[in-house]
Coordinates of C-alpha atoms and ligand atoms in Angstrom, one line a residue:
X1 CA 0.0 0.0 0.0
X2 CA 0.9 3.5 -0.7
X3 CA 2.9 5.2 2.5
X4 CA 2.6 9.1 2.7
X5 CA 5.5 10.3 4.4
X6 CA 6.6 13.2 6.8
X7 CA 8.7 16.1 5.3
X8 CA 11.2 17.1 7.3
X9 CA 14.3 18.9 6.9
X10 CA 14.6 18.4 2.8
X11 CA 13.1 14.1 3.4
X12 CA 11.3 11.6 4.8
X13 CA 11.2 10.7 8.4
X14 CA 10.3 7.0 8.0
X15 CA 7.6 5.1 9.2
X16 CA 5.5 5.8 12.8
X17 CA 3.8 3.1 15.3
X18 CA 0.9 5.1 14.6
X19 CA -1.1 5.6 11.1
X20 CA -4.6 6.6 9.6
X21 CA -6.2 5.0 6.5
X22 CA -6.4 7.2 3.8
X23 CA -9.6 6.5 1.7
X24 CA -10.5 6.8 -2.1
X25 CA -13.9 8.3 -1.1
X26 CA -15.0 7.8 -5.1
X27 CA -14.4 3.6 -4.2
X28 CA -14.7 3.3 -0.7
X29 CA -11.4 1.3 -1.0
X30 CA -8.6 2.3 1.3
X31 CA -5.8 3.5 -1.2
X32 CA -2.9 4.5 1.4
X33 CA -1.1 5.5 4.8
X34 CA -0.4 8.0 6.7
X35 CA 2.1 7.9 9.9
X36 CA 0.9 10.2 13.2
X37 CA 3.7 11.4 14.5
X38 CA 4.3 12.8 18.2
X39 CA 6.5 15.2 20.1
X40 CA 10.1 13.7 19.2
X41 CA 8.9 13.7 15.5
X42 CA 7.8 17.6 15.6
X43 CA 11.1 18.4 17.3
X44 CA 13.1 17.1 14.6
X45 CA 11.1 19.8 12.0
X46 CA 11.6 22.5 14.6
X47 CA 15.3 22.0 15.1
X48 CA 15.8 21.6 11.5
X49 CA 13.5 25.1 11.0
X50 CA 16.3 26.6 13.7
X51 CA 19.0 26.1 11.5
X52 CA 17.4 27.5 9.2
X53 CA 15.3 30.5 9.4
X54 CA 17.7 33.3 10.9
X55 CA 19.5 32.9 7.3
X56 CA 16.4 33.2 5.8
X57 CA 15.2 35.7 7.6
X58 CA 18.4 37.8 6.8
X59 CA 17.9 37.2 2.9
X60 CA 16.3 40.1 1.2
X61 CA 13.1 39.9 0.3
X62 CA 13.8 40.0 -3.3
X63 CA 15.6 37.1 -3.5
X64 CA 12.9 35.2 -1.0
X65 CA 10.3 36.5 -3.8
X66 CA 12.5 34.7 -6.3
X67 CA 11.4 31.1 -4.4
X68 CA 8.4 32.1 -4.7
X69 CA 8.1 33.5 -7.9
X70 CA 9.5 29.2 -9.0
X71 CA 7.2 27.9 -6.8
X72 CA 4.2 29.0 -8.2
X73 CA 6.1 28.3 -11.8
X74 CA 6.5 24.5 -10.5
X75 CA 3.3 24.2 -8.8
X76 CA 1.4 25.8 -12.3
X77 CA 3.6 23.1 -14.4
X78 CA 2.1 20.1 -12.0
X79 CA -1.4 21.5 -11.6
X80 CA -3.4 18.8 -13.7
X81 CA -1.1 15.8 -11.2
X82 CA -1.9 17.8 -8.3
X83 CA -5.8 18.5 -9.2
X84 CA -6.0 14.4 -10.1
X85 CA -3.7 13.4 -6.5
X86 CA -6.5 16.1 -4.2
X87 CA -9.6 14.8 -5.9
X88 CA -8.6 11.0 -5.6
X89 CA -7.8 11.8 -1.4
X90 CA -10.9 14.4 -0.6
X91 CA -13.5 13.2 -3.1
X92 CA -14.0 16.9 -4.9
X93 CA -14.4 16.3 -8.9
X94 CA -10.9 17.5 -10.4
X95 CA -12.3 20.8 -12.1
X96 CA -13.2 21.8 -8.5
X97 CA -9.6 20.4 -7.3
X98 CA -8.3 22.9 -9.8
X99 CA -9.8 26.0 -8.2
X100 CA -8.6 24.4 -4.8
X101 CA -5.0 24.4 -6.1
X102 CA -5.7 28.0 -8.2
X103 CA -6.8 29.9 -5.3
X104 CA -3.7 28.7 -3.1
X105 CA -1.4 29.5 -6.2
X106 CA -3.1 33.2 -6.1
X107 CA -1.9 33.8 -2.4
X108 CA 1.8 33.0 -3.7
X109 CA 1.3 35.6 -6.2
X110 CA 0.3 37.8 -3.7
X111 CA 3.9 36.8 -1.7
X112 CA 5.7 37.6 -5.2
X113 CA 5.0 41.2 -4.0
X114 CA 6.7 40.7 -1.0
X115 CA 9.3 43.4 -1.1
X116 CA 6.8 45.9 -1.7
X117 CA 4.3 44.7 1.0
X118 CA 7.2 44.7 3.3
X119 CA 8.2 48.6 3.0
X120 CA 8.1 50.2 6.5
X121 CA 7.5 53.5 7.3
X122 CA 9.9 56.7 7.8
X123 CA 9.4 60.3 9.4
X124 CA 12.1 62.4 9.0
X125 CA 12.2 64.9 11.2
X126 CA 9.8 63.4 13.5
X127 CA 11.9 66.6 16.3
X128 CA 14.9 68.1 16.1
X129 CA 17.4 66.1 14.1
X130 CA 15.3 62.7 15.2
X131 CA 14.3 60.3 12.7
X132 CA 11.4 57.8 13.3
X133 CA 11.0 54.4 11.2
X134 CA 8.9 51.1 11.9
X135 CA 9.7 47.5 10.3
X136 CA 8.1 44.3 10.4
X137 CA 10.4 41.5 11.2
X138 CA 9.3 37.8 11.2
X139 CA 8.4 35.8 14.3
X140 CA 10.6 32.8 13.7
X141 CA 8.7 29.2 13.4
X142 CA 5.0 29.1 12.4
X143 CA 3.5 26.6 12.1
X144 CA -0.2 25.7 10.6
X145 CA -2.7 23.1 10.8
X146 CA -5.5 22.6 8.3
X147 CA -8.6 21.0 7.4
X148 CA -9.6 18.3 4.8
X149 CA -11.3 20.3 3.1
X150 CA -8.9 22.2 0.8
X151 CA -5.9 20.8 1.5
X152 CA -4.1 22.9 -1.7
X153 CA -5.8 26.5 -0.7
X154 CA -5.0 26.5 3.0
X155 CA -1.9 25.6 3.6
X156 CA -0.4 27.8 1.0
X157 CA -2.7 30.7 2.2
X158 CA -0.6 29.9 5.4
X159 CA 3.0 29.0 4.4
X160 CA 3.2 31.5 1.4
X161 CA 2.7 34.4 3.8
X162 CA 4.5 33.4 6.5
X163 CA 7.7 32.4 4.6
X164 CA 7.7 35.4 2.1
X165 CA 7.8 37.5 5.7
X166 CA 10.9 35.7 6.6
X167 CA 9.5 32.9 8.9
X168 CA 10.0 29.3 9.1
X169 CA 7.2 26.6 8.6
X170 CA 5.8 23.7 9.8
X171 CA 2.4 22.3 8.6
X172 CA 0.4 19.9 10.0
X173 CA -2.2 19.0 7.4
X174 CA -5.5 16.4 7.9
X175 CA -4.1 13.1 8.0
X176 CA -7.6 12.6 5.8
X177 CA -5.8 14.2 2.4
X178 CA -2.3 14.6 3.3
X179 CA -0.4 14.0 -0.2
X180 CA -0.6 17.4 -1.7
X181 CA 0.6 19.2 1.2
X182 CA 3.8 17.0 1.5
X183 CA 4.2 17.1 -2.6
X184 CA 3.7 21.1 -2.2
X185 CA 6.9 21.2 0.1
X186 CA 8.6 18.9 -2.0
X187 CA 7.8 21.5 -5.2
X188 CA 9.2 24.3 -2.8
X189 CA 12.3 23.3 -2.0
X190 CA 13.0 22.3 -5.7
X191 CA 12.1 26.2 -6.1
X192 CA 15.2 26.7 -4.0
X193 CA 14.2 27.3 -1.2
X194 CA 16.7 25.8 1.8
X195 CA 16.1 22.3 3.5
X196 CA 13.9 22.9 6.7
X197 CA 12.1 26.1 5.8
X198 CA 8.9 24.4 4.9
X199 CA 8.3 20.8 6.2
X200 CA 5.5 18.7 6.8
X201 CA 4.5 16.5 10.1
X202 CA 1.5 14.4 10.0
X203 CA -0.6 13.5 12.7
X204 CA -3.7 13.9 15.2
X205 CA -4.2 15.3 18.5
X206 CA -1.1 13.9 19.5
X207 CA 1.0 16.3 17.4
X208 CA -1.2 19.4 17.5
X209 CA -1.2 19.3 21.2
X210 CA 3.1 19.1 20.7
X211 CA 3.1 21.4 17.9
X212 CA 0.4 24.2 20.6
X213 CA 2.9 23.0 23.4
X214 CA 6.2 23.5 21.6
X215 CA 8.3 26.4 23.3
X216 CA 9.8 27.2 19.8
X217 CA 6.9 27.4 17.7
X218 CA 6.0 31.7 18.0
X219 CA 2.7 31.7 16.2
X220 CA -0.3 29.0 14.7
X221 CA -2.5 29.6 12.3
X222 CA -5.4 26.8 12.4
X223 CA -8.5 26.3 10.5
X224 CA -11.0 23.6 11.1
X225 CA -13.8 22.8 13.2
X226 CA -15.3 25.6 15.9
X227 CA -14.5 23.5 19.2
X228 CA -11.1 22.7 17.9
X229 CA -10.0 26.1 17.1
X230 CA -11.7 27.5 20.5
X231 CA -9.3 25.1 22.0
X232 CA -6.1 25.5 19.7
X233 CA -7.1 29.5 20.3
X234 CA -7.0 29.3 24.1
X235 CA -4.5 26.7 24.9
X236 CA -1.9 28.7 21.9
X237 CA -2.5 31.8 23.3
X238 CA -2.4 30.8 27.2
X239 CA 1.2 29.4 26.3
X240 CA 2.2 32.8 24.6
X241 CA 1.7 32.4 21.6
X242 CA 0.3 34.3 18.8
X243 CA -2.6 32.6 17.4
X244 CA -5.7 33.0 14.9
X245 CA -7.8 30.4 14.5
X246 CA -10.8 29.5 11.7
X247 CA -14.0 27.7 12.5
X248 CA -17.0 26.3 11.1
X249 CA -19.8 27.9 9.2
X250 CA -22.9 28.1 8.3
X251 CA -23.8 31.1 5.3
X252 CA -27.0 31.9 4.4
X253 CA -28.1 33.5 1.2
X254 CA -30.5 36.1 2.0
X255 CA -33.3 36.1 -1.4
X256 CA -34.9 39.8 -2.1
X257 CA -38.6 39.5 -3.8
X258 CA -37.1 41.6 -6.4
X259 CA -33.9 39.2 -6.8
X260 CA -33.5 37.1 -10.5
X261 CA -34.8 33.9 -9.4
X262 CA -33.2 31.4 -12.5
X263 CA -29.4 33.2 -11.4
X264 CA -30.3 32.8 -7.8
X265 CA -31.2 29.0 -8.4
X266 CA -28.1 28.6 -10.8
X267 CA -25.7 30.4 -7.9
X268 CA -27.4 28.3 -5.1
X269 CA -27.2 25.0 -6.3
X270 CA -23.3 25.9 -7.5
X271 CA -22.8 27.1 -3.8
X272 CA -24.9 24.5 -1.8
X273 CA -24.1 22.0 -3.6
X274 CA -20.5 22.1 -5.0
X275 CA -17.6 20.2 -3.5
X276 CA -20.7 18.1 -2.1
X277 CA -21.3 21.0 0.4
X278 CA -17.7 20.5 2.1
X279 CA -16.4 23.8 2.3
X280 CA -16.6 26.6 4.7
X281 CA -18.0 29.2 2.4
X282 CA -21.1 26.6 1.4
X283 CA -24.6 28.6 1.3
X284 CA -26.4 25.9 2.7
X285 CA -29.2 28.3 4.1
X286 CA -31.4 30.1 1.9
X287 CA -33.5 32.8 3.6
X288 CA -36.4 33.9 0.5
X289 CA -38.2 36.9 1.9
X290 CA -41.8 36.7 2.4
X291 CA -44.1 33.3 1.4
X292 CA -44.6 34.3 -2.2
X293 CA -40.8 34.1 -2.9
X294 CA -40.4 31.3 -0.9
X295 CA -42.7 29.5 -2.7
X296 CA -41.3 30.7 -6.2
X297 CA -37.5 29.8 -5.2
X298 CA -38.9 26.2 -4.3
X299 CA -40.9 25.3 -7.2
X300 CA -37.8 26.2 -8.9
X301 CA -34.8 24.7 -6.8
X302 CA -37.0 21.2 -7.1
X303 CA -36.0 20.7 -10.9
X304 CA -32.5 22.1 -10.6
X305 CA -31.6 20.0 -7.7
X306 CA -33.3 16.8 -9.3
X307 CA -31.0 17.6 -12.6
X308 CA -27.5 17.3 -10.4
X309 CA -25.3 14.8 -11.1
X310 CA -23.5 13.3 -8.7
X311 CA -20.4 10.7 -9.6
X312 CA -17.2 9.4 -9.3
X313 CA -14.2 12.4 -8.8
X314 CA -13.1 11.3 -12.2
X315 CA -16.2 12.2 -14.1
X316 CA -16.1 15.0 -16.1
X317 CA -19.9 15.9 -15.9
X318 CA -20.5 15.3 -12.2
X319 CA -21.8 18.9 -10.4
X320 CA -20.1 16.7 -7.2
X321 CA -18.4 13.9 -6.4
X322 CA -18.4 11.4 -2.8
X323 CA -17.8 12.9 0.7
X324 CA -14.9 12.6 2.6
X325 CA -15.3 9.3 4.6
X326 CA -17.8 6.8 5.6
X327 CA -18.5 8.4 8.7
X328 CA -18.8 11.7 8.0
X329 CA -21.3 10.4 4.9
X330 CA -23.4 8.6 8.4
X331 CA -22.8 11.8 10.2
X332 CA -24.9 14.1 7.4
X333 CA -27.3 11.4 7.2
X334 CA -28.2 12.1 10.9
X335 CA -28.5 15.8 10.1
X336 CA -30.9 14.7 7.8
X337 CA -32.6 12.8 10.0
X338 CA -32.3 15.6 13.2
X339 CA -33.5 17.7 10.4
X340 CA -37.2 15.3 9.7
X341 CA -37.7 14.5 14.0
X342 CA -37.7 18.4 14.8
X343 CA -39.9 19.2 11.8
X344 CA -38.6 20.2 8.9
X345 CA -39.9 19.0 5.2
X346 CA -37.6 16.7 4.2
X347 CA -38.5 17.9 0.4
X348 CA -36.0 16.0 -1.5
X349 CA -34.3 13.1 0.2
X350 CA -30.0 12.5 -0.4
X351 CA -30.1 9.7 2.3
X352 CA -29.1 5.5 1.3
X353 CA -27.8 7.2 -1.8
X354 CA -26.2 4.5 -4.3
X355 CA -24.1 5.2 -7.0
X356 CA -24.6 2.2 -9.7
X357 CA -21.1 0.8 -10.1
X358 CA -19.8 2.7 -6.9
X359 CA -21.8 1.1 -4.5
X360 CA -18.7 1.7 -1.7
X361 CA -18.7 5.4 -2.2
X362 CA -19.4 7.7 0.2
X363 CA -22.3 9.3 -2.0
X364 CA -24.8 11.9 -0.8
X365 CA -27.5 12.7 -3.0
X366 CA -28.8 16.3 -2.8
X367 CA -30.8 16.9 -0.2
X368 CA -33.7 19.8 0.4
X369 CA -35.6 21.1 3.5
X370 CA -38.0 23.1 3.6
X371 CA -39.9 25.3 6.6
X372 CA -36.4 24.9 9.0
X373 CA -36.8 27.3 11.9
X374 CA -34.1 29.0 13.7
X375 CA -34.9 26.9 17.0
X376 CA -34.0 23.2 14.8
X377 CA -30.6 22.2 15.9
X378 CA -30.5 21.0 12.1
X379 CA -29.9 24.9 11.6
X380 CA -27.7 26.1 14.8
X381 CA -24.9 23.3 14.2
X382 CA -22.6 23.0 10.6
X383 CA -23.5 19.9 8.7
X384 CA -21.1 20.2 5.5
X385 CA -23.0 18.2 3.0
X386 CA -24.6 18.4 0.0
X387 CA -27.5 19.5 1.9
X388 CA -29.5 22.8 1.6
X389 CA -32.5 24.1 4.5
X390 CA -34.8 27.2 3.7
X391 CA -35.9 28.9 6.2
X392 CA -38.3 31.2 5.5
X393 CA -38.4 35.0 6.6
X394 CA -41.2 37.5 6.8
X395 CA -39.4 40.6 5.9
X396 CA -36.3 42.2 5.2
X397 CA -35.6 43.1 9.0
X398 CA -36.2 39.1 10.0
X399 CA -33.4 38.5 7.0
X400 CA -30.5 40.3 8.7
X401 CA -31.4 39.3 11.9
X402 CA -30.9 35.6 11.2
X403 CA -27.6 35.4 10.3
X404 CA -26.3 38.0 12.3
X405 CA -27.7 36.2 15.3
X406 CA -26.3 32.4 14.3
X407 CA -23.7 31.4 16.1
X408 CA -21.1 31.7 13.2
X409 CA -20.2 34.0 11.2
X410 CA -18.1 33.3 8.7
X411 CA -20.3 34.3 5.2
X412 CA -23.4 35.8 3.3
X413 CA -24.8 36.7 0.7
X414 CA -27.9 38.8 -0.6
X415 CA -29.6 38.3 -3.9
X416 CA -31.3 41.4 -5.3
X417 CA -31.7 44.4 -7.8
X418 CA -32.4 47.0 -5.1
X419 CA -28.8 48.9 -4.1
X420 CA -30.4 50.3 -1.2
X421 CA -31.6 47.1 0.5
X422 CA -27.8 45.3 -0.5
X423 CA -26.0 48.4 0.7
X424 CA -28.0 48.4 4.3
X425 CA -27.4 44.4 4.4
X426 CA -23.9 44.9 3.8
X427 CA -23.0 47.7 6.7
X428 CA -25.4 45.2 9.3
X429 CA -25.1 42.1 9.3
X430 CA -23.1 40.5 11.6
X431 CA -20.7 38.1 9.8
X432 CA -17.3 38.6 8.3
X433 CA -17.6 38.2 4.6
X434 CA -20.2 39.6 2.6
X435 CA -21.6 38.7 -1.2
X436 CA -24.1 40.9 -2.9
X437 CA -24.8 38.7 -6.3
X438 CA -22.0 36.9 -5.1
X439 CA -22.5 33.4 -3.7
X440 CA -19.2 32.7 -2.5
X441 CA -17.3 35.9 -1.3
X442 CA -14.1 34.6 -0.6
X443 CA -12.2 37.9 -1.1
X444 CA -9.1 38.1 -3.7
X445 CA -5.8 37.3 -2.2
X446 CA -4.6 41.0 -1.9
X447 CA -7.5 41.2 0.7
X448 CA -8.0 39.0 3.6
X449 CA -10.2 36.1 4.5
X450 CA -11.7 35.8 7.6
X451 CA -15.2 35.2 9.6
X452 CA -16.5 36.6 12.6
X453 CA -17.8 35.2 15.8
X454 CA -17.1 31.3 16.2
X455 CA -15.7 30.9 12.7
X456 CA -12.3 33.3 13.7
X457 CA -10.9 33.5 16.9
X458 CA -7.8 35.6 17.2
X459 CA -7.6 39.3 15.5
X460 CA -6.0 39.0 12.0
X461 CA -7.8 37.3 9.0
X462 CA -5.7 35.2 6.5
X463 CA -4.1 36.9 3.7
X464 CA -3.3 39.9 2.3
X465 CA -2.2 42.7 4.7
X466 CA -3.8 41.1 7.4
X467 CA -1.7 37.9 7.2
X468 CA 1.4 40.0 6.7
X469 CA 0.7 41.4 10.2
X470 CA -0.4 38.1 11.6
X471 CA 3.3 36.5 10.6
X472 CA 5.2 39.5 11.5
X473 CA 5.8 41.8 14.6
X474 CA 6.2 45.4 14.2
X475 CA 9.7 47.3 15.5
X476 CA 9.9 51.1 16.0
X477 CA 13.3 53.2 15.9
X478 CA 13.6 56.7 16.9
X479 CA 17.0 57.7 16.0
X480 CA 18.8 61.1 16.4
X481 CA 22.6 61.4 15.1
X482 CA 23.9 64.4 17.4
X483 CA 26.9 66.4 15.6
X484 CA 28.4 67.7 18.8
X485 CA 29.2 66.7 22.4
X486 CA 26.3 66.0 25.2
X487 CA 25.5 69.0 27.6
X488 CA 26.9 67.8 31.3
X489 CA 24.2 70.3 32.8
X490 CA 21.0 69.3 30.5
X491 CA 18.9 69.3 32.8
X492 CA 16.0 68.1 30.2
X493 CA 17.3 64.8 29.7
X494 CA 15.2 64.2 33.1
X495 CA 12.1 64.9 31.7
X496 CA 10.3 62.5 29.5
X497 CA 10.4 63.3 25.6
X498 CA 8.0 65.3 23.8
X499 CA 8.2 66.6 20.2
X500 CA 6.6 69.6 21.0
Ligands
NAD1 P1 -11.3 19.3 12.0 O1 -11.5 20.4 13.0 O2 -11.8 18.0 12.2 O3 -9.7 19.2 11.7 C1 -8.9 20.3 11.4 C2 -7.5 20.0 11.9 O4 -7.5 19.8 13.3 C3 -6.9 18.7 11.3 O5 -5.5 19.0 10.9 C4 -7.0 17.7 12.3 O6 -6.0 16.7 12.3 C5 -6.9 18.5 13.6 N1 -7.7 17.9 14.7 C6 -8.8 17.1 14.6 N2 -9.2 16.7 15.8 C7 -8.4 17.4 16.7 C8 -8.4 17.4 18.2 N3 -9.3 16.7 18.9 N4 -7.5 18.1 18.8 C9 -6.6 18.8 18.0 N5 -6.6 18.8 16.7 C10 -7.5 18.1 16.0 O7 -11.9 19.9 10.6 P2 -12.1 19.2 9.2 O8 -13.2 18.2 9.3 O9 -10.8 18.7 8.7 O10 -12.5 20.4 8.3 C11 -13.9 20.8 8.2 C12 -14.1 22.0 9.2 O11 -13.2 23.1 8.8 C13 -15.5 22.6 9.0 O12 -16.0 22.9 10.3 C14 -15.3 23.8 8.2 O13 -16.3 24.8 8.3 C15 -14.0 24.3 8.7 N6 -13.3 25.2 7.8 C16 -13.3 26.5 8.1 C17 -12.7 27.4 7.3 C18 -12.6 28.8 7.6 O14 -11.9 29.6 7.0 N7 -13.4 29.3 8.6 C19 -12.1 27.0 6.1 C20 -12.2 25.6 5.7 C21 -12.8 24.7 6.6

């Protein structure tokens, strides 16, 4: 059977008394291995990232662009391998696995820019003959653990930032989907980048508890489930470090009487429904406003849903492919179920769905409820599955309430034609990211991603400026160059300074 290795310091560390089963979700067959590793594993990588980063660190930014600038080169000429590899581990058809590796690859251009991101800032003359400038230096070792879900994106959201700043890195990625990571850190150092700047360590609690516990580690960036980053976020930060963690979601998509129905179905079932509902900027609520459009949005979601296909990750029509194991394919099943015992309308059914051929697969046909309330635990907790609830809202007022009030925040969206009513949803709600005629906001890399209440903990999103100041700590100099001896009798250098 296949064995997926550690990556540390340039290689491979060699096998574990630990592993996890990696499935083919398409086959239901397991296809390889992956070694947990432990404490004495990680501190191998962070010795290794030691060595290493104070070089690094001390190499101008243009030359650590350069890496970058080969990475991304190396990474483009491997993209259909890569696509094929991620869809065969997390189930997503390879189009999608595309996107997953395109919208990583977009963050590295973003770190291209690095020594222009990087300029500080200078006051000359700041008082009389002093000087003031401010510089961002990196914190040392990062490290950054990541979800299943797109194991391309994430990590190099993570890594590109924090090594185009100057940092060291260590990734932890699922153990569900872990060969792209370690084949991205293989592609980097062939970019030239020096043994031990960016390894790989796989594992479970085990190792994230070593990595959170690590004395040399300065800063974590995790995304992944809401309990697990509340407690990455709080044991992290009790142990000084600096910390932002991503959680779990659940958008809705807010539909205006006035809003195009056919593009609102067509952007739903893309958004609900793609990557077979696994991903954290899913709409899987749908909030029409008022009965009438509720009722129109149904009759038209029935056929559209009914028309997905759903296959194998290799098929080149499917709208989605199999979810990531067996039991998270029991795990939705129980939503659905949750879902029926509190009362929803269970209006078209994904549950005991068989592919013909692929009877092992972890299929999930679409599923659609209808009349969900805010009260159904069905709509407070995440699902992530190809599984879309309407809840229906009286007015406009009703429709900002609801997702500002959910427990996460992470995205949203509003479908309509009236400026006025998008503009006022925009500046209220209560959730990070916002779409107007956008299903899935996830800002361009040169902003930042990140949700609000327990889908982010910590202060700095992912990306863009943001990340720059999440892998980097800000130094101020005030300098002064006198041209002639000290004053024995200044009295002033007693008092504190002021430049007035
Ligand atoms: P997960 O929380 O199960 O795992 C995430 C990481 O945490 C993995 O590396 C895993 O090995 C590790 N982990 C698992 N159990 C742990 C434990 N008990 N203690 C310490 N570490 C542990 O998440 P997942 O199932 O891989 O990914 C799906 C989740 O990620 C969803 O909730 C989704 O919404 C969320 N997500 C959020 C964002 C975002 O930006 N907010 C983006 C993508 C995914």
């Amino acid at each position: 059977m296949r064995q997926v290795d550690h990556f540390i310091a340039g290689g491979a560390a060699g096998s574990a008394p630990r592993t996890h089963k990696i499935w083919n979700p398409s086959t239901g067959e397991v296809q390889a291995e992956v070694p947990l590793g432990d404490a004495a594993l990680l501190q191998k990588a962070v010795e290794a990232a030691k060595a290493v980063q104070p070089e690094w660190a001390a190499t101008n930014p243009q030359r650590r662009a350069r890496v970058m600038f080969e990475f991304k080169r190396l990474v483009e000429n491997e993209k259909q391998a890569l696509a094929e590899l991620l869809s065969s581990e997390h189930g997503k058809v390879v189009d999608d696995a595309h996107g997953d590796v395109q919208r990583g690859l977009e963050v590295i251009e973003y770190a291209c820019g690095i020594p222009q991101a990087l300029k500080g800032e200078y006051t000359q003359g700041a008082g009389p003959g002093i000087d003031v400038y401010s510089m961002r230096q990196p914190l040392g070792i990062g490290a950054g653990i990541t979800p299943f879900n797109f194991p391309a994106m994430i990590p190099m959201w993570m890594f590109g930032m924090a090594i185009a700043a100057g940092n060291a890195f260590i990734l932890k990625p699922s153990e569900r989907d872990p060969s792209v990571p370690v084949r991205l850190a293989q592609l980097f150092l062939e970019a030239g980048a020096p043994e031990g700047l960016l390894q790989v360590v796989h594992g479970d609690k085990e190792m994230v508890d070593a990595i959170i516990d690590n004395a040399d580690i300065a800063a974590i960036s995790f995304v992944g489930s809401s309990d697990i980053a509340q407690y990455i976020y709080s044991r992290g930060t009790a142990n000084g470090k600096r910390v932002q963690a991503f959680g779990g979601a659940k958008n809705h998509g807010i539909v205006m009487p006035d809003a195009d129905l056919d593009q609102v179905v067509n952007d739903l079932a893309g958004a609900a429904f793609g990557s077979a509902g696994e991903r954290c900027m899913a709409l899987p609520v749908v909030v029409p406003v008022g009965e009438q459009t509720a009722d129109n949005l149904r009759e038209k979601l029935i056929p559209a849903i009914h028309a997905l296909r759903v296959g194998v990750a290799t098929d080149k029509d499917a709208h989605y492919g199999p979810v990531v194991t067996p039991e998270h394919k029991s795990r939705i099943e129980q939503w659905i179920d949750t879902a029926e015992k509190e009362g929803a309308e269970v209006v078209i059914d994904g549950r005991g769905f068989s592919l013909q051929g692929h009877e092992n697969g972890f299929f999930v046909g679409p599923t659609l409820l209808d009349r969900v309330t805010p009260k159904m635990e069905s709509y407070r907790e995440e699902i992530f599955g190809p599984v879309l609830q309407i809840v229906r809202a009286k007015d406009f007022e009703e429709a900002v309430r609801l997702p500002s009030e959910h427990q996460y925040g992470n995205g949203v969206a509003i479908f309509t034609r009236n400026g006025h009513a998008a503009r006022e949803f925009a500046h209220r709600v209560n959730v990070g990211m916002v779409g107007i005629n956008v299903p899935i906001p996830v800002p361009v890399s040169y902003h930042s991603f990140g949700g609000w209440k327990r889908s982010g903990f910590g202060d700095t999103d992912q990306y863009g400026q943001e990340g720059l100041r999440f892998w980097t700590k800000a130094k101020k100099v005030t300098q002064r160059w006198p041209d002639g001896m000290a004053d024995a009798d200044n009295k002033d250098a007693f008092i504190i300074p002021t430049m007035g």
